[in-house]
Short mmCIF file of C-alpha atoms in Angstrom, two decimals:
data_model
loop_
_atom_site.label_atom_id
_atom_site.label_comp_id
_atom_site.label_asym_id
_atom_site.label_seq_id
_atom_site.Cartn_x
_atom_site.Cartn_y
_atom_site.Cartn_z
CA UNK A 207 -23.34 -10.98 26.67
CA UNK A 208 -20.29 -11.65 26.42
CA UNK A 209 -18.49 -9.93 23.75
CA UNK A 210 -17.33 -12.29 22.09
CA UNK A 211 -20.24 -13.86 21.07
CA UNK A 212 -20.02 -10.49 18.69
CA UNK A 213 -19.03 -12.45 15.13
CA UNK A 214 -16.47 -10.28 13.60
CA UNK A 215 -14.45 -11.44 10.99
CA UNK A 216 -11.27 -8.91 10.77
CA UNK A 217 -9.28 -9.00 6.72
CA UNK A 218 -6.00 -10.65 5.43
CA UNK A 219 -6.52 -12.83 8.65
CA UNK A 220 -6.65 -9.81 11.19
CA UNK A 221 -2.29 -9.42 10.57
CA UNK A 222 -2.67 -5.18 9.61
CA UNK A 223 -4.39 -4.64 12.98
CA UNK A 224 -0.70 -5.84 14.04
CA UNK A 225 1.13 -4.47 12.24
CA UNK A 226 1.89 -0.80 14.77
CA UNK A 227 3.43 -2.90 17.01
CA UNK A 228 5.65 -4.97 15.16
CA UNK A 229 6.98 -1.83 13.73
CA UNK A 230 8.84 -0.55 15.73
CA UNK A 231 10.42 -3.85 16.05
CA UNK A 232 11.11 -3.58 11.68
CA UNK A 233 14.91 -3.84 11.69
CA UNK A 234 15.73 -6.83 14.58
CA UNK A 235 12.56 -8.80 11.94
CA UNK A 236 13.80 -8.15 8.88
CA UNK A 237 17.29 -8.61 10.26
CA UNK A 238 15.58 -12.41 11.87
CA UNK A 239 14.40 -12.80 7.95
CA UNK A 240 17.40 -12.76 6.50
CA UNK A 241 19.10 -14.58 9.36
CA UNK A 242 16.43 -16.94 8.84
CA UNK A 243 17.00 -17.00 4.90
CA UNK A 244 20.81 -17.74 4.84
CA UNK A 245 19.97 -20.55 7.63
CA UNK A 246 18.12 -23.24 5.94
CA UNK A 247 20.32 -22.36 3.12
CA UNK A 248 22.96 -23.53 5.57
CA UNK A 249 20.77 -26.57 6.85
CA UNK A 250 20.57 -27.57 2.73
CA UNK A 251 23.62 -27.62 2.65
CA UNK A 252 24.12 -30.03 4.16
CA UNK A 253 23.98 -33.13 2.49
CA UNK A 254 25.78 -31.84 -0.17
CA UNK A 255 29.47 -32.26 2.23
CA UNK A 256 28.01 -35.89 2.08
CA UNK A 257 27.76 -35.98 -1.24
CA UNK A 258 31.10 -35.29 -1.87
CA UNK A 259 32.44 -36.83 0.53
CA UNK A 260 31.19 -40.38 -0.58
CA UNK A 261 32.02 -39.58 -3.80
CA UNK A 262 35.03 -38.09 -4.02
CA UNK A 263 36.37 -39.40 -1.24
CA UNK A 264 35.06 -43.19 -0.18
CA UNK A 265 34.31 -43.55 -4.06
CA UNK A 266 38.24 -42.40 -5.41
CA UNK A 267 39.60 -44.15 -2.19
CA UNK A 268 41.38 -40.66 -1.63
CA UNK A 269 42.33 -38.23 1.04
CA UNK A 270 43.24 -34.82 -1.17
CA UNK A 271 42.05 -31.36 -0.14
CA UNK A 272 40.10 -33.47 3.23
CA UNK A 273 41.47 -31.01 5.94
CA UNK A 274 40.40 -29.16 4.26
CA UNK A 275 36.73 -30.16 3.24
CA UNK A 276 36.80 -30.53 7.40
CA UNK A 277 37.80 -26.58 8.19
CA UNK A 278 35.19 -25.66 5.82
CA UNK A 279 32.63 -28.11 7.27
CA UNK A 280 33.21 -27.33 10.11
CA UNK A 281 33.74 -23.33 9.58
CA UNK A 282 30.49 -23.59 8.42
CA UNK A 283 29.10 -25.63 11.40
CA UNK A 284 30.14 -22.49 13.62
CA UNK A 285 28.54 -20.16 11.22
CA UNK A 286 25.30 -21.66 11.06
CA UNK A 287 25.70 -23.17 14.79
CA UNK A 288 26.38 -18.69 15.87
CA UNK A 289 23.29 -17.30 13.68
CA UNK A 290 20.78 -19.79 15.42
CA UNK A 291 21.63 -18.68 18.35
CA UNK A 292 21.12 -15.05 17.73
CA UNK A 293 18.10 -16.00 16.16
CA UNK A 294 16.75 -17.68 19.07
CA UNK A 295 17.44 -15.20 21.20
CA UNK A 296 15.54 -12.47 19.42
CA UNK A 297 13.23 -13.98 17.53
CA UNK A 298 12.03 -14.72 22.06
CA UNK A 299 13.37 -10.97 22.93
CA UNK A 300 10.69 -9.91 20.19
CA UNK A 301 8.41 -12.06 21.27
CA UNK A 302 8.40 -11.35 25.04
CA UNK A 303 8.69 -7.75 23.67
CA UNK A 304 5.39 -7.33 21.84
CA UNK A 305 3.76 -9.88 24.17
CA UNK A 306 4.79 -7.30 26.89
CA UNK A 307 2.75 -4.11 24.16
CA UNK A 308 -0.30 -5.81 23.97
CA UNK A 309 -0.14 -6.62 27.66
CA UNK A 310 0.35 -2.53 27.75
CA UNK A 311 -1.80 -1.97 25.51
CA UNK A 312 -5.31 -4.03 26.53
CA UNK A 313 -4.52 -3.60 31.12
CA UNK A 314 -3.80 0.49 29.85
CA UNK A 315 -7.15 0.57 28.60
CA UNK A 316 -8.95 -1.75 30.40
CA UNK A 317 -8.65 1.06 33.22
CA UNK A 318 -9.97 3.88 30.70
CA UNK A 319 -13.24 1.63 31.02
CA UNK A 320 -16.81 1.85 32.29
CA UNK A 321 -18.05 0.03 34.83
CA UNK A 322 -20.00 -1.35 32.80
CA UNK A 323 -17.93 -3.09 30.31
CA UNK A 324 -16.81 -4.95 33.89
CA UNK A 325 -20.56 -5.84 34.45
CA UNK A 326 -21.22 -7.51 31.02
CA UNK A 327 -18.22 -8.73 30.83
CA UNK A 328 -16.53 -11.61 33.37
CA UNK A 329 -12.68 -11.72 35.04
CA UNK A 330 -12.06 -14.49 33.16
CA UNK A 331 -12.82 -13.44 29.81
CA UNK A 332 -10.76 -10.33 30.40
CA UNK A 333 -7.86 -12.54 31.63
CA UNK A 334 -7.60 -15.12 28.32
CA UNK A 335 -7.86 -11.66 26.47
CA UNK A 336 -5.06 -10.47 28.28
CA UNK A 337 -2.85 -12.92 28.31
CA UNK A 338 -3.91 -15.83 26.50
CA UNK A 339 -4.34 -13.74 23.11
CA UNK A 340 -2.06 -11.55 23.90
CA UNK A 341 0.68 -14.38 23.87
CA UNK A 342 -0.88 -15.91 20.79
CA UNK A 343 -0.90 -12.98 18.90
CA UNK A 344 3.30 -12.26 20.10
CA UNK A 345 3.57 -16.06 19.22
CA UNK A 346 2.74 -15.48 15.91
CA UNK A 347 4.89 -12.37 15.06
CA UNK A 348 8.29 -14.79 16.24
CA UNK A 349 8.23 -17.75 16.44
CA UNK A 350 5.44 -18.56 13.23
CA UNK A 351 6.74 -16.17 11.09
CA UNK A 352 9.88 -17.74 11.97
CA UNK A 353 8.38 -21.12 10.95
CA UNK A 354 7.42 -19.95 7.45
CA UNK A 355 10.56 -17.96 6.50
CA UNK A 356 13.07 -21.00 7.90
CA UNK A 357 10.50 -23.77 5.82
CA UNK A 358 9.72 -22.29 3.27
CA UNK A 359 12.23 -20.97 1.62
CA UNK A 360 14.02 -24.66 3.09
CA UNK A 361 11.66 -26.35 1.24
CA UNK A 362 12.92 -24.53 -2.05
CA UNK A 363 16.22 -24.65 -1.58
CA UNK A 364 15.85 -27.96 -1.73
CA UNK A 365 13.97 -28.47 -4.35
CA UNK A 366 16.78 -26.51 -6.67
CA UNK A 367 18.66 -28.51 -5.48
CA UNK A 368 17.41 -31.81 -6.33
CA UNK A 369 16.60 -30.57 -10.31
CA UNK A 370 20.24 -29.96 -10.08
CA UNK A 371 21.28 -32.89 -9.41
CA UNK A 372 18.44 -35.27 -10.75
CA UNK A 373 14.65 -33.76 -12.18
CA UNK A 374 13.76 -37.16 -12.85
CA UNK A 375 14.37 -38.20 -9.10
CA UNK A 376 13.80 -34.34 -8.33
CA UNK A 377 9.91 -34.76 -9.71
CA UNK A 378 9.43 -38.60 -9.00
CA UNK A 379 9.52 -37.14 -4.71
CA UNK A 380 7.67 -34.32 -6.17
CA UNK A 381 4.53 -35.49 -6.98
CA UNK A 382 3.49 -36.61 -3.85
CA UNK A 383 3.87 -33.17 -2.40
CA UNK A 384 0.43 -33.04 -3.47
CA UNK A 385 -0.55 -35.64 -1.97
CA UNK A 386 0.86 -34.04 1.17
CA UNK A 387 -0.42 -31.40 1.58
CA UNK A 388 -4.20 -32.43 0.97
CA UNK A 389 -3.87 -35.18 3.91
CA UNK A 390 -1.70 -31.95 5.70
CA UNK A 391 -4.58 -30.05 5.54
CA UNK A 392 -7.32 -32.19 6.05
CA UNK A 393 -5.99 -33.43 9.58
CA UNK A 394 -5.10 -30.20 9.80
CA UNK A 395 -8.62 -28.31 9.34
CA UNK A 396 -10.34 -30.65 11.69
CA UNK A 397 -7.58 -29.67 14.71
CA UNK A 398 -8.01 -26.66 14.00
CA UNK A 399 -11.53 -26.22 14.74
CA UNK A 400 -11.35 -29.27 18.19
CA UNK A 401 -8.41 -27.32 19.42
CA UNK A 402 -10.70 -23.93 19.37
CA UNK A 403 -13.44 -25.71 21.52
CA UNK A 404 -10.89 -26.25 23.89
CA UNK A 405 -10.17 -23.35 24.44
CA UNK A 406 -13.48 -21.72 24.53
CA UNK A 407 -13.41 -24.60 27.31
CA UNK A 408 -10.84 -23.40 28.74
CA UNK A 409 -11.91 -20.08 28.94
CA UNK A 410 -15.09 -21.71 30.15
CA UNK A 411 -13.64 -23.52 32.60
CA UNK A 412 -11.40 -20.10 34.25
CA UNK A 413 -14.59 -18.09 34.31
CA UNK A 414 -16.18 -21.29 36.31
CA UNK A 415 -13.34 -21.43 38.88
CA UNK A 416 -12.52 -17.74 39.61
CA UNK A 417 -16.32 -17.28 40.21
CA UNK A 418 -16.15 -19.89 42.27
CA UNK A 419 -13.42 -18.55 44.21
CA UNK A 420 -15.33 -14.72 44.74
CA UNK A 421 -18.29 -16.29 45.51
CA UNK A 422 -17.43 -18.68 47.81
CA UNK A 423 -19.68 -17.32 50.58
CA UNK A 424 -23.18 -16.81 48.25
CA UNK A 425 -22.33 -20.46 47.59
CA UNK A 426 -21.99 -21.75 51.11
CA UNK A 427 -23.90 -19.53 52.59
CA UNK A 428 -26.66 -20.89 49.79
CA UNK A 429 -25.38 -24.45 50.16
CA UNK A 430 -25.18 -24.89 46.84
CA UNK A 431 -21.21 -26.54 46.30
CA UNK A 432 -22.86 -29.58 45.04
CA UNK A 433 -24.78 -28.08 42.32
CA UNK A 434 -20.95 -25.85 41.50
CA UNK A 435 -19.31 -29.31 41.88
CA UNK A 436 -21.09 -30.92 39.33
CA UNK A 437 -20.78 -27.70 36.48
CA UNK A 438 -18.08 -27.45 37.05
CA UNK A 439 -16.96 -30.78 36.39
CA UNK A 440 -18.81 -31.58 33.61
CA UNK A 441 -16.94 -28.88 31.74
CA UNK A 442 -13.84 -29.89 32.82
CA UNK A 443 -14.85 -33.88 30.97
CA UNK A 444 -16.44 -31.82 27.98
CA UNK A 445 -12.69 -30.63 27.78
CA UNK A 446 -11.19 -33.67 28.19
CA UNK A 447 -12.96 -35.40 25.60
CA UNK A 448 -12.73 -33.07 23.43
CA UNK A 449 -8.77 -32.97 24.23
CA UNK A 450 -8.75 -37.00 23.32
CA UNK A 451 -10.56 -36.53 20.58
CA UNK A 452 -7.57 -33.61 19.30
CA UNK A 453 -4.58 -36.70 20.54
CA UNK A 454 -6.65 -38.63 18.50
CA UNK A 455 -6.19 -36.73 15.20
CA UNK A 456 -3.38 -35.54 16.37
CA UNK A 457 -1.70 -39.67 17.09
CA UNK A 458 -3.33 -39.62 12.99
CA UNK A 459 -1.32 -36.55 11.88
CA UNK A 460 2.30 -37.51 12.23
CA UNK A 461 1.91 -40.94 11.32
CA UNK A 462 0.54 -39.72 8.30
CA UNK A 463 3.72 -37.36 7.56
CA UNK A 464 5.79 -40.46 8.50
CA UNK A 465 4.78 -42.71 5.74
CA UNK A 466 4.40 -40.03 3.47
CA UNK A 467 8.21 -39.46 3.94
CA UNK A 468 9.03 -43.29 4.35
CA UNK A 469 7.30 -43.59 0.88
CA UNK A 470 9.35 -41.56 -0.79
CA UNK A 471 12.61 -41.93 0.89
CA UNK A 472 11.36 -45.72 -1.00
CA UNK A 473 10.07 -44.57 -4.24
CA UNK A 474 14.48 -42.28 -4.27
CA UNK A 475 15.80 -45.50 -3.31
CA UNK A 476 14.20 -48.17 -5.32
CA UNK A 477 14.57 -45.28 -8.69
CA UNK A 478 18.68 -44.53 -7.38
CA UNK A 479 19.35 -47.82 -6.94
CA UNK A 480 18.74 -49.04 -10.28
CA UNK A 481 20.74 -45.46 -11.49
CA UNK A 482 23.20 -46.39 -9.50
CA UNK A 483 23.50 -50.41 -10.15
CA UNK A 484 23.40 -49.68 -13.52
CA UNK A 485 26.96 -46.44 -13.04
CA UNK A 486 24.38 -43.98 -13.82
CA UNK A 487 23.98 -42.50 -10.40
CA UNK A 488 26.96 -42.32 -8.13
CA UNK A 489 26.55 -43.54 -4.41
CA UNK A 490 26.66 -39.82 -2.74
CA UNK A 491 24.08 -38.74 -5.46
CA UNK A 492 21.44 -41.01 -3.66
CA UNK A 493 22.84 -40.28 -0.46
CA UNK A 494 21.70 -36.55 -1.59
CA UNK A 495 18.30 -37.87 -2.75
CA UNK A 496 17.75 -39.77 0.56
CA UNK A 497 18.28 -37.32 3.31
CA UNK A 498 16.13 -34.41 0.95
CA UNK A 499 13.54 -37.20 0.50
CA UNK A 500 13.64 -38.30 4.41
CA UNK A 501 13.78 -33.77 5.67
CA UNK A 502 11.38 -32.49 3.22
CA UNK A 503 7.94 -33.46 4.65
CA UNK A 504 8.75 -32.42 8.18
CA UNK A 505 9.29 -28.42 6.90
CA UNK A 506 6.26 -29.54 4.45
CA UNK A 507 3.85 -29.83 7.76
CA UNK A 508 5.17 -26.90 9.41
CA UNK A 509 4.43 -24.57 6.87
CA UNK A 510 0.98 -26.20 6.87
CA UNK A 511 0.25 -25.85 10.32
CA UNK A 512 1.75 -22.34 10.65
CA UNK A 513 -0.65 -21.20 7.33
CA UNK A 514 -3.70 -22.80 9.50
CA UNK A 515 -2.85 -21.74 12.56
CA UNK A 516 -3.13 -18.41 11.37
CA UNK A 517 -7.35 -19.18 11.08
CA UNK A 518 -6.90 -20.27 14.95
CA UNK A 519 -4.63 -16.61 15.26
CA UNK A 520 -7.40 -15.03 13.66
CA UNK A 521 -9.19 -15.57 17.08
CA UNK A 522 -7.21 -14.47 19.13
CA UNK A 523 -6.52 -10.96 16.57
CA UNK A 524 -10.28 -10.31 16.60
CA UNK A 525 -10.82 -10.30 20.48
CA UNK A 526 -8.28 -8.19 21.04
CA UNK A 527 -8.82 -5.82 18.50
CA UNK A 528 -12.19 -5.41 20.15
CA UNK A 529 -11.05 -5.37 23.62
CA UNK A 530 -8.23 -1.83 22.99
CA UNK A 531 -10.98 -0.15 20.72
CA UNK A 532 -14.01 -0.77 22.63
CA UNK A 533 -14.98 2.62 23.52
CA UNK A 534 -15.94 3.16 27.10
CA UNK A 535 -19.81 4.35 27.80
CA UNK A 536 -18.05 7.28 30.30
CA UNK A 537 -15.65 8.95 28.61
CA UNK A 538 -13.64 12.38 28.24
CA UNK A 539 -14.32 14.27 25.66
CA UNK A 540 -11.30 15.68 23.45
CA UNK A 541 -12.05 19.78 24.66
CA UNK A 542 -11.61 18.35 28.62
CA UNK A 543 -8.79 15.92 27.64
CA UNK A 544 -6.70 18.94 25.80
CA UNK A 545 -7.47 20.83 29.20
CA UNK A 546 -6.83 18.54 31.76
CA UNK A 547 -5.39 15.82 30.33
CA UNK A 548 -6.42 11.36 30.66
CA UNK A 549 -5.97 9.33 33.39
CA UNK A 550 -2.14 8.42 31.92
CA UNK A 551 -1.22 12.07 31.28
CA UNK A 552 -3.05 13.90 33.35
CA UNK A 553 -2.63 18.08 33.13
CA UNK A 554 -2.22 18.58 36.53
CA UNK A 555 -1.31 22.64 36.30
CA UNK A 556 -4.93 22.89 35.04
CA UNK A 557 -6.87 20.98 37.51
CA UNK A 558 -9.61 23.74 39.67
CA UNK A 559 -9.52 22.77 43.56
CA UNK A 560 -13.13 21.42 44.49
CA UNK A 561 -15.31 23.28 46.33
CA UNK A 562 -18.14 20.56 47.29
CA UNK A 563 -21.45 21.58 45.58
CA UNK A 564 -22.97 18.51 44.76
CA UNK A 565 -26.52 18.81 42.18
CA UNK A 566 -28.30 16.39 40.75
CA UNK A 567 -30.98 18.31 37.58
CA UNK A 568 -33.52 16.15 36.26
CA UNK A 569 -31.56 13.13 36.10
CA UNK A 570 -32.83 10.20 35.09
CA UNK A 571 -30.83 6.90 34.53
CA UNK A 572 -31.34 2.97 33.85
CA UNK A 573 -28.06 0.75 33.74
CA UNK A 574 -26.24 -0.03 30.25
CA UNK A 575 -27.25 -3.48 30.86
CA UNK A 576 -31.25 -2.80 32.21
CA UNK A 577 -33.75 -1.92 31.14
CA UNK A 578 -35.43 -0.51 33.31
CA UNK A 579 -35.22 2.98 35.25
CA UNK A 580 -33.58 3.36 38.27
CA UNK A 581 -33.87 6.93 38.89
CA UNK A 582 -36.97 9.55 36.91
CA UNK A 583 -36.77 13.80 36.81
CA UNK A 584 -34.41 12.90 39.95
CA UNK A 585 -33.53 16.59 41.56
CA UNK A 586 -31.31 16.90 44.69
CA UNK A 587 -29.05 19.90 45.95
CA UNK A 588 -26.30 19.80 48.37
CA UNK A 589 -23.51 21.85 49.28
CA UNK A 590 -20.84 21.37 50.11
CA UNK A 591 -19.47 20.49 53.84
CA UNK A 592 -23.47 19.47 54.04
CA UNK A 593 -23.68 15.98 55.71
CA UNK A 594 -26.26 13.45 53.81
CA UNK A 595 -27.36 9.78 54.48
CA UNK A 596 -29.43 8.22 51.19
CA UNK A 597 -31.50 6.20 53.05
CA UNK A 598 -34.34 3.56 51.16
CA UNK A 599 -34.89 -0.39 50.75
CA UNK A 600 -32.52 -2.70 47.87
CA UNK A 601 -32.46 -1.10 44.30
CA UNK A 602 -34.01 2.21 45.50
CA UNK A 603 -30.37 3.16 43.60
CA UNK A 604 -28.60 4.35 46.51
CA UNK A 605 -25.43 3.65 44.63
CA UNK A 606 -26.41 4.89 41.68
CA UNK A 607 -26.45 8.38 43.16
CA UNK A 608 -22.49 7.97 44.73
CA UNK A 609 -22.27 6.46 41.49
CA UNK A 610 -23.25 9.46 38.60
CA UNK A 611 -21.58 11.60 41.53
CA UNK A 612 -18.07 9.71 40.70
CA UNK A 613 -19.02 9.71 37.44
CA UNK A 614 -19.29 5.54 36.69
CA UNK A 615 -21.57 5.98 34.52
CA UNK A 616 -23.36 9.03 32.68
CA UNK A 617 -26.49 9.65 33.71
CA UNK A 618 -29.18 8.96 30.70
CA UNK A 619 -30.95 12.54 30.74
CA UNK A 620 -29.92 14.71 33.24
CA UNK A 621 -27.45 16.37 35.13
CA UNK A 622 -25.00 16.10 37.67
CA UNK A 623 -23.11 18.70 38.92
CA UNK A 624 -19.40 19.44 40.34
CA UNK A 625 -19.73 22.94 42.06
CA UNK A 626 -22.48 23.94 39.06
CA UNK A 627 -20.88 22.56 36.02
CA UNK A 628 -21.64 19.59 34.67
CA UNK A 629 -19.05 16.89 35.71
CA UNK A 630 -18.53 15.76 32.08
CA UNK A 631 -16.99 19.58 31.63
CA UNK A 632 -14.19 18.04 33.57
CA UNK A 633 -11.79 15.01 33.77
CA UNK A 634 -12.84 11.81 35.18
CA UNK A 635 -9.28 11.82 36.62
CA UNK A 636 -9.59 14.93 38.15
CA UNK A 637 -13.12 14.00 39.95
CA UNK A 638 -11.70 10.81 41.63
CA UNK A 639 -8.53 12.10 43.10
CA UNK A 640 -11.01 14.36 45.58
CA UNK A 641 -13.34 11.65 45.44
CA UNK A 642 -13.41 9.81 48.56
CA UNK A 643 -14.57 6.76 48.03
CA UNK A 644 -15.61 3.65 50.74
CA UNK A 645 -15.99 0.02 49.53
CA UNK A 646 -18.86 -1.83 50.81
CA UNK A 647 -16.60 -4.96 50.08
CA UNK A 648 -13.05 -3.64 50.95
CA UNK A 649 -10.37 -5.50 48.66
CA UNK A 650 -7.24 -5.49 49.65
CA UNK A 651 -4.79 -5.62 46.25
CA UNK A 652 -1.84 -8.69 47.00
CA UNK A 653 1.32 -6.86 48.82
CA UNK A 654 2.71 -5.51 51.73
CA UNK A 655 0.21 -2.67 54.37
CA UNK A 656 2.01 0.35 52.36
CA UNK A 657 1.74 -1.08 48.75
CA UNK A 658 -2.10 -0.69 49.95
CA UNK A 659 -1.80 2.60 51.66
CA UNK A 660 0.13 3.69 48.38
#
């Protein structure tokens, strides 16, 4: 059974679990937020330039202060472009840095897990945790966060400007906001559910694809190509069907948002047009409201989409947290780590030389994912320099003995002694560094022969 079947929910969408990774970039993130706030403030003021130009230069038929107006506009535009460039660069860098940190943390932790974890979780599942989940979390702490900051502050600044200019007309537009929120949330809830299903199917397809390649020899030997192919085709067809459903909801979703923007614009043109005809509102002011009415729905949609995606990304955070907090079935004690170091920080100056005496003392063993005892009250002494051949039928426990000596698994009961001491009294890295393990099926890593010899 894979770990994703465990139903664990983290509070606050799991964000507190990610904050330690973001802490080292806190000053950069604060600067990003401040630039996002200033950028949205400037963006919300652009329609005010149009208002001034229409009311002053067109309405009063004059060109005085035009040079100053153009210089100010260009100056603000240059500042805005510069801020956007720096913001995009920092946000991208933060995303990539977080992705690197998250993937390094998860990959390094995988190196410390025992064989039992890899027996219970297939390669496709583990690959998705290290790559896909880390990418989603990095995106949340960079682009998604900036979406909320920029769009949320933009909506606030726009509403302040609208109320300041004409609170009556602003209230007419604001009436649509609750309906827009309801409609967007309605579609978004279904889209999140469909997208979650799509990701689950994608993980399954990745797993099937990997097993189809790594198990190619067995598949051909057993002549089950058609069975494996039919299963893979069924999964891909299911994913296509669900993806089409999601695309259909997405199409309705964006059409509805566009319709709400059009309704807001129609209200502004209807009421604002009457006010303009009756000389109660200037044409420039009407232009500002038209720009705001068209522009407020997209940021609203973006904010709700980001908030809704937190439910989806929470799953990624839970899976990542579950991975990095998975305890190995085979782990060195704190006392052993203090003396000998761990896998990535060895204290080789404290390592004793290996003599080579091996002994099994009253060993019982069963695999973590099994119920049947493989060894019961097993005893064996192998002095150093002795050649021993273990002979037996398949499943008798020959490989198990080697795995226990190498400490890939811990005995259920009893002791495995190395040079007269319990193997658990010294570090795994010390033991593995002194053992030559020949695989039944050789594995070559990608790269050159020299790379493999390292």
